[in-house]
Amino acid sequence: MNFVRDVWAALLILILAPIVVGVGVVAAKARDNGQWASVPEHIRQWFESLKQPDHPRLSCCGEADAFEADSFEAEGDHYVAIITDGKGEIPNGTRIPVPNQKMKWDAGNPTGHGIIFIGPRQQVYCYVTPGGL
């Protein structure tokens, strides 16, 4: 009888684990402090369409997670983004190492600014260098 119970418990874990992980990913919402209300629609659509380069099904997050990083440097084998407008949340001049797999090269950049997407635990989702389409 214990064997059957253990098998059912194992099956339940195998079924529920991906669901719990999936809910966690969906529940990770972008911050919205209302600071993007005046952004033109084509820029908003660009923000909403960006996907993480190393996880192409996951969003880079939204405009509220985006900070301007117009300056950057190469340090060793990776970029370091330098915050130029931290929107009052990140001090300007803060240097943020960007893992190579978080560099976003395939979506252009209509903002005219370098944009770095940073999560609530300071994790880098994506970095788009300054430039045009």
mmCIF file of C-alpha atoms in Angstrom:
data_model
loop_
_atom_site.group_PDB
_atom_site.id
_atom_site.type_symbol
_atom_site.label_atom_id
_atom_site.label_comp_id
_atom_site.label_asym_id
_atom_site.label_seq_id
_atom_site.Cartn_x
_atom_site.Cartn_y
_atom_site.Cartn_z
ATOM 1 C CA MET A 1 0.000 0.000 0.000
ATOM 2 C CA ASN A 2 2.871 2.386 0.761
ATOM 3 C CA PHE A 3 4.294 1.714 -2.697
ATOM 4 C CA VAL A 4 1.084 2.867 -4.399
ATOM 5 C CA ARG A 5 0.921 5.973 -2.185
ATOM 6 C CA ASP A 6 4.577 6.781 -2.985
ATOM 7 C CA VAL A 7 3.969 6.377 -6.724
ATOM 8 C CA TRP A 8 0.963 8.701 -6.569
ATOM 9 C CA ALA A 9 2.947 11.241 -4.545
ATOM 10 C CA ALA A 10 5.772 11.154 -7.110
ATOM 11 C CA LEU A 11 3.311 11.576 -9.988
ATOM 12 C CA LEU A 12 1.644 14.470 -8.224
ATOM 13 C CA ILE A 13 5.007 16.203 -7.778
ATOM 14 C CA LEU A 14 5.887 15.616 -11.451
ATOM 15 C CA ILE A 15 2.584 17.137 -12.523
ATOM 16 C CA LEU A 16 2.486 20.070 -10.106
ATOM 17 C CA ALA A 17 6.127 21.194 -10.301
ATOM 18 C CA PRO A 18 5.892 22.581 -13.879
ATOM 19 C CA ILE A 19 2.587 24.248 -13.044
ATOM 20 C CA VAL A 20 4.044 25.991 -9.998
ATOM 21 C CA VAL A 21 7.060 27.149 -12.010
ATOM 22 C CA GLY A 22 4.800 28.381 -14.819
ATOM 23 C CA VAL A 23 2.610 30.341 -12.435
ATOM 24 C CA GLY A 24 5.716 31.923 -10.916
ATOM 25 C CA VAL A 25 6.896 33.093 -14.335
ATOM 26 C CA VAL A 26 3.495 34.503 -15.265
ATOM 27 C CA ALA A 27 3.118 36.159 -11.869
ATOM 28 C CA ALA A 28 6.389 38.107 -12.299
ATOM 29 C CA LYS A 29 4.804 41.356 -13.407
ATOM 30 C CA ALA A 30 6.500 44.539 -14.454
ATOM 31 C CA ARG A 31 6.397 47.544 -12.164
ATOM 32 C CA ASP A 32 3.999 50.210 -13.326
ATOM 33 C CA ASN A 33 4.363 53.492 -11.539
ATOM 34 C CA GLY A 34 2.489 55.443 -14.214
ATOM 35 C CA GLN A 35 5.703 57.017 -15.474
ATOM 36 C CA TRP A 36 5.168 55.745 -19.027
ATOM 37 C CA ALA A 37 1.705 57.124 -19.717
ATOM 38 C CA SER A 38 2.962 59.632 -22.309
ATOM 39 C CA VAL A 39 5.124 57.186 -24.313
ATOM 40 C CA PRO A 40 4.166 57.038 -28.031
ATOM 41 C CA GLU A 41 2.322 53.883 -29.054
ATOM 42 C CA HIS A 42 5.075 52.562 -31.369
ATOM 43 C CA ILE A 43 7.612 52.816 -28.531
ATOM 44 C CA ARG A 44 5.214 51.086 -26.124
ATOM 45 C CA GLN A 45 4.699 48.285 -28.665
ATOM 46 C CA TRP A 46 8.467 47.909 -29.052
ATOM 47 C CA PHE A 47 8.861 47.557 -25.278
ATOM 48 C CA GLU A 48 6.043 45.012 -25.115
ATOM 49 C CA SER A 49 7.450 42.932 -27.989
ATOM 50 C CA LEU A 50 10.971 42.464 -26.606
ATOM 51 C CA LYS A 51 11.886 38.938 -25.539
ATOM 52 C CA GLN A 52 14.873 37.834 -23.497
ATOM 53 C CA PRO A 53 17.644 36.660 -25.849
ATOM 54 C CA ASP A 54 18.422 33.578 -23.750
ATOM 55 C CA HIS A 55 14.740 32.797 -23.012
ATOM 56 C CA PRO A 56 12.864 33.805 -26.189
ATOM 57 C CA ARG A 57 9.448 32.977 -24.723
ATOM 58 C CA LEU A 58 9.939 35.350 -21.784
ATOM 59 C CA SER A 59 9.488 39.092 -21.994
ATOM 60 C CA CYS A 60 12.295 41.509 -21.225
ATOM 61 C CA CYS A 61 9.583 42.899 -18.944
ATOM 62 C CA GLY A 62 7.927 46.237 -19.452
ATOM 63 C CA GLU A 63 8.694 49.898 -19.608
ATOM 64 C CA ALA A 64 8.562 50.194 -15.820
ATOM 65 C CA ASP A 65 11.530 47.789 -15.588
ATOM 66 C CA ALA A 66 13.453 49.750 -18.215
ATOM 67 C CA PHE A 67 16.124 52.251 -17.306
ATOM 68 C CA GLU A 68 18.173 54.425 -19.616
ATOM 69 C CA ALA A 69 21.789 53.395 -19.933
ATOM 70 C CA ASP A 70 23.120 55.581 -22.730
ATOM 71 C CA SER A 71 26.706 54.906 -21.727
ATOM 72 C CA PHE A 72 28.384 51.538 -21.723
ATOM 73 C CA GLU A 73 31.867 50.077 -21.656
ATOM 74 C CA ALA A 74 33.411 46.792 -22.592
ATOM 75 C CA GLU A 75 34.956 45.130 -19.566
ATOM 76 C CA GLY A 76 36.748 41.905 -20.328
ATOM 77 C CA ASP A 77 34.361 39.794 -22.369
ATOM 78 C CA HIS A 78 31.100 41.592 -21.478
ATOM 79 C CA TYR A 79 29.412 44.982 -21.503
ATOM 80 C CA VAL A 80 28.860 47.173 -18.480
ATOM 81 C CA ALA A 81 25.815 49.419 -18.810
ATOM 82 C CA ILE A 82 26.025 52.779 -17.062
ATOM 83 C CA ILE A 83 22.709 54.166 -15.853
ATOM 84 C CA THR A 84 22.013 57.644 -17.223
ATOM 85 C CA ASP A 85 18.392 57.859 -16.047
ATOM 86 C CA GLY A 86 17.512 55.575 -13.174
ATOM 87 C CA LYS A 87 14.044 57.115 -12.810
ATOM 88 C CA GLY A 88 14.752 57.829 -9.151
ATOM 89 C CA GLU A 89 15.147 54.108 -8.391
ATOM 90 C CA ILE A 90 18.745 53.524 -9.479
ATOM 91 C CA PRO A 91 21.353 56.261 -9.001
ATOM 92 C CA ASN A 92 22.674 57.722 -12.240
ATOM 93 C CA GLY A 93 26.204 56.524 -12.889
ATOM 94 C CA THR A 94 25.529 53.048 -11.473
ATOM 95 C CA ARG A 95 27.529 50.464 -13.412
ATOM 96 C CA ILE A 96 25.689 47.234 -14.167
ATOM 97 C CA PRO A 97 27.545 44.240 -15.627
ATOM 98 C CA VAL A 98 25.504 42.704 -18.428
ATOM 99 C CA PRO A 99 25.864 38.960 -19.019
ATOM 100 C CA ASN A 100 26.547 38.269 -22.697
ATOM 101 C CA GLN A 101 23.402 36.177 -23.005
ATOM 102 C CA LYS A 102 21.316 39.228 -21.989
ATOM 103 C CA MET A 103 22.494 41.430 -24.875
ATOM 104 C CA LYS A 104 19.590 42.161 -27.227
ATOM 105 C CA TRP A 105 20.744 42.756 -30.807
ATOM 106 C CA ASP A 106 17.784 41.674 -32.938
ATOM 107 C CA ALA A 107 15.008 44.209 -32.281
ATOM 108 C CA GLY A 108 16.457 47.619 -33.175
ATOM 109 C CA ASN A 109 15.957 50.483 -30.773
ATOM 110 C CA PRO A 110 13.542 53.316 -31.603
ATOM 111 C CA THR A 111 14.046 55.102 -28.266
ATOM 112 C CA GLY A 112 17.377 56.790 -29.003
ATOM 113 C CA HIS A 113 18.593 55.579 -25.589
ATOM 114 C CA GLY A 114 20.359 52.523 -24.319
ATOM 115 C CA ILE A 115 17.764 50.533 -22.386
ATOM 116 C CA ILE A 116 18.477 48.024 -19.648
ATOM 117 C CA PHE A 117 15.703 45.936 -18.119
ATOM 118 C CA ILE A 118 16.313 45.166 -14.460
ATOM 119 C CA GLY A 119 14.153 43.021 -12.225
ATOM 120 C CA PRO A 120 13.222 43.512 -8.581
ATOM 121 C CA ARG A 121 16.258 41.545 -7.366
ATOM 122 C CA GLN A 122 18.561 43.561 -9.636
ATOM 123 C CA GLN A 123 18.722 40.771 -12.221
ATOM 124 C CA VAL A 124 19.343 41.899 -15.806
ATOM 125 C CA TYR A 125 16.665 40.719 -18.235
ATOM 126 C CA CYS A 126 17.929 42.465 -21.392
ATOM 127 C CA TYR A 127 20.183 45.290 -22.539
ATOM 128 C CA VAL A 128 19.677 47.147 -25.807
ATOM 129 C CA THR A 129 22.522 49.503 -26.683
ATOM 130 C CA PRO A 130 21.726 53.050 -27.826
ATOM 131 C CA GLY A 131 20.998 53.445 -31.493
ATOM 132 C CA GLY A 132 18.278 53.579 -34.073
ATOM 133 C CA LEU A 133 16.477 51.020 -36.172
#
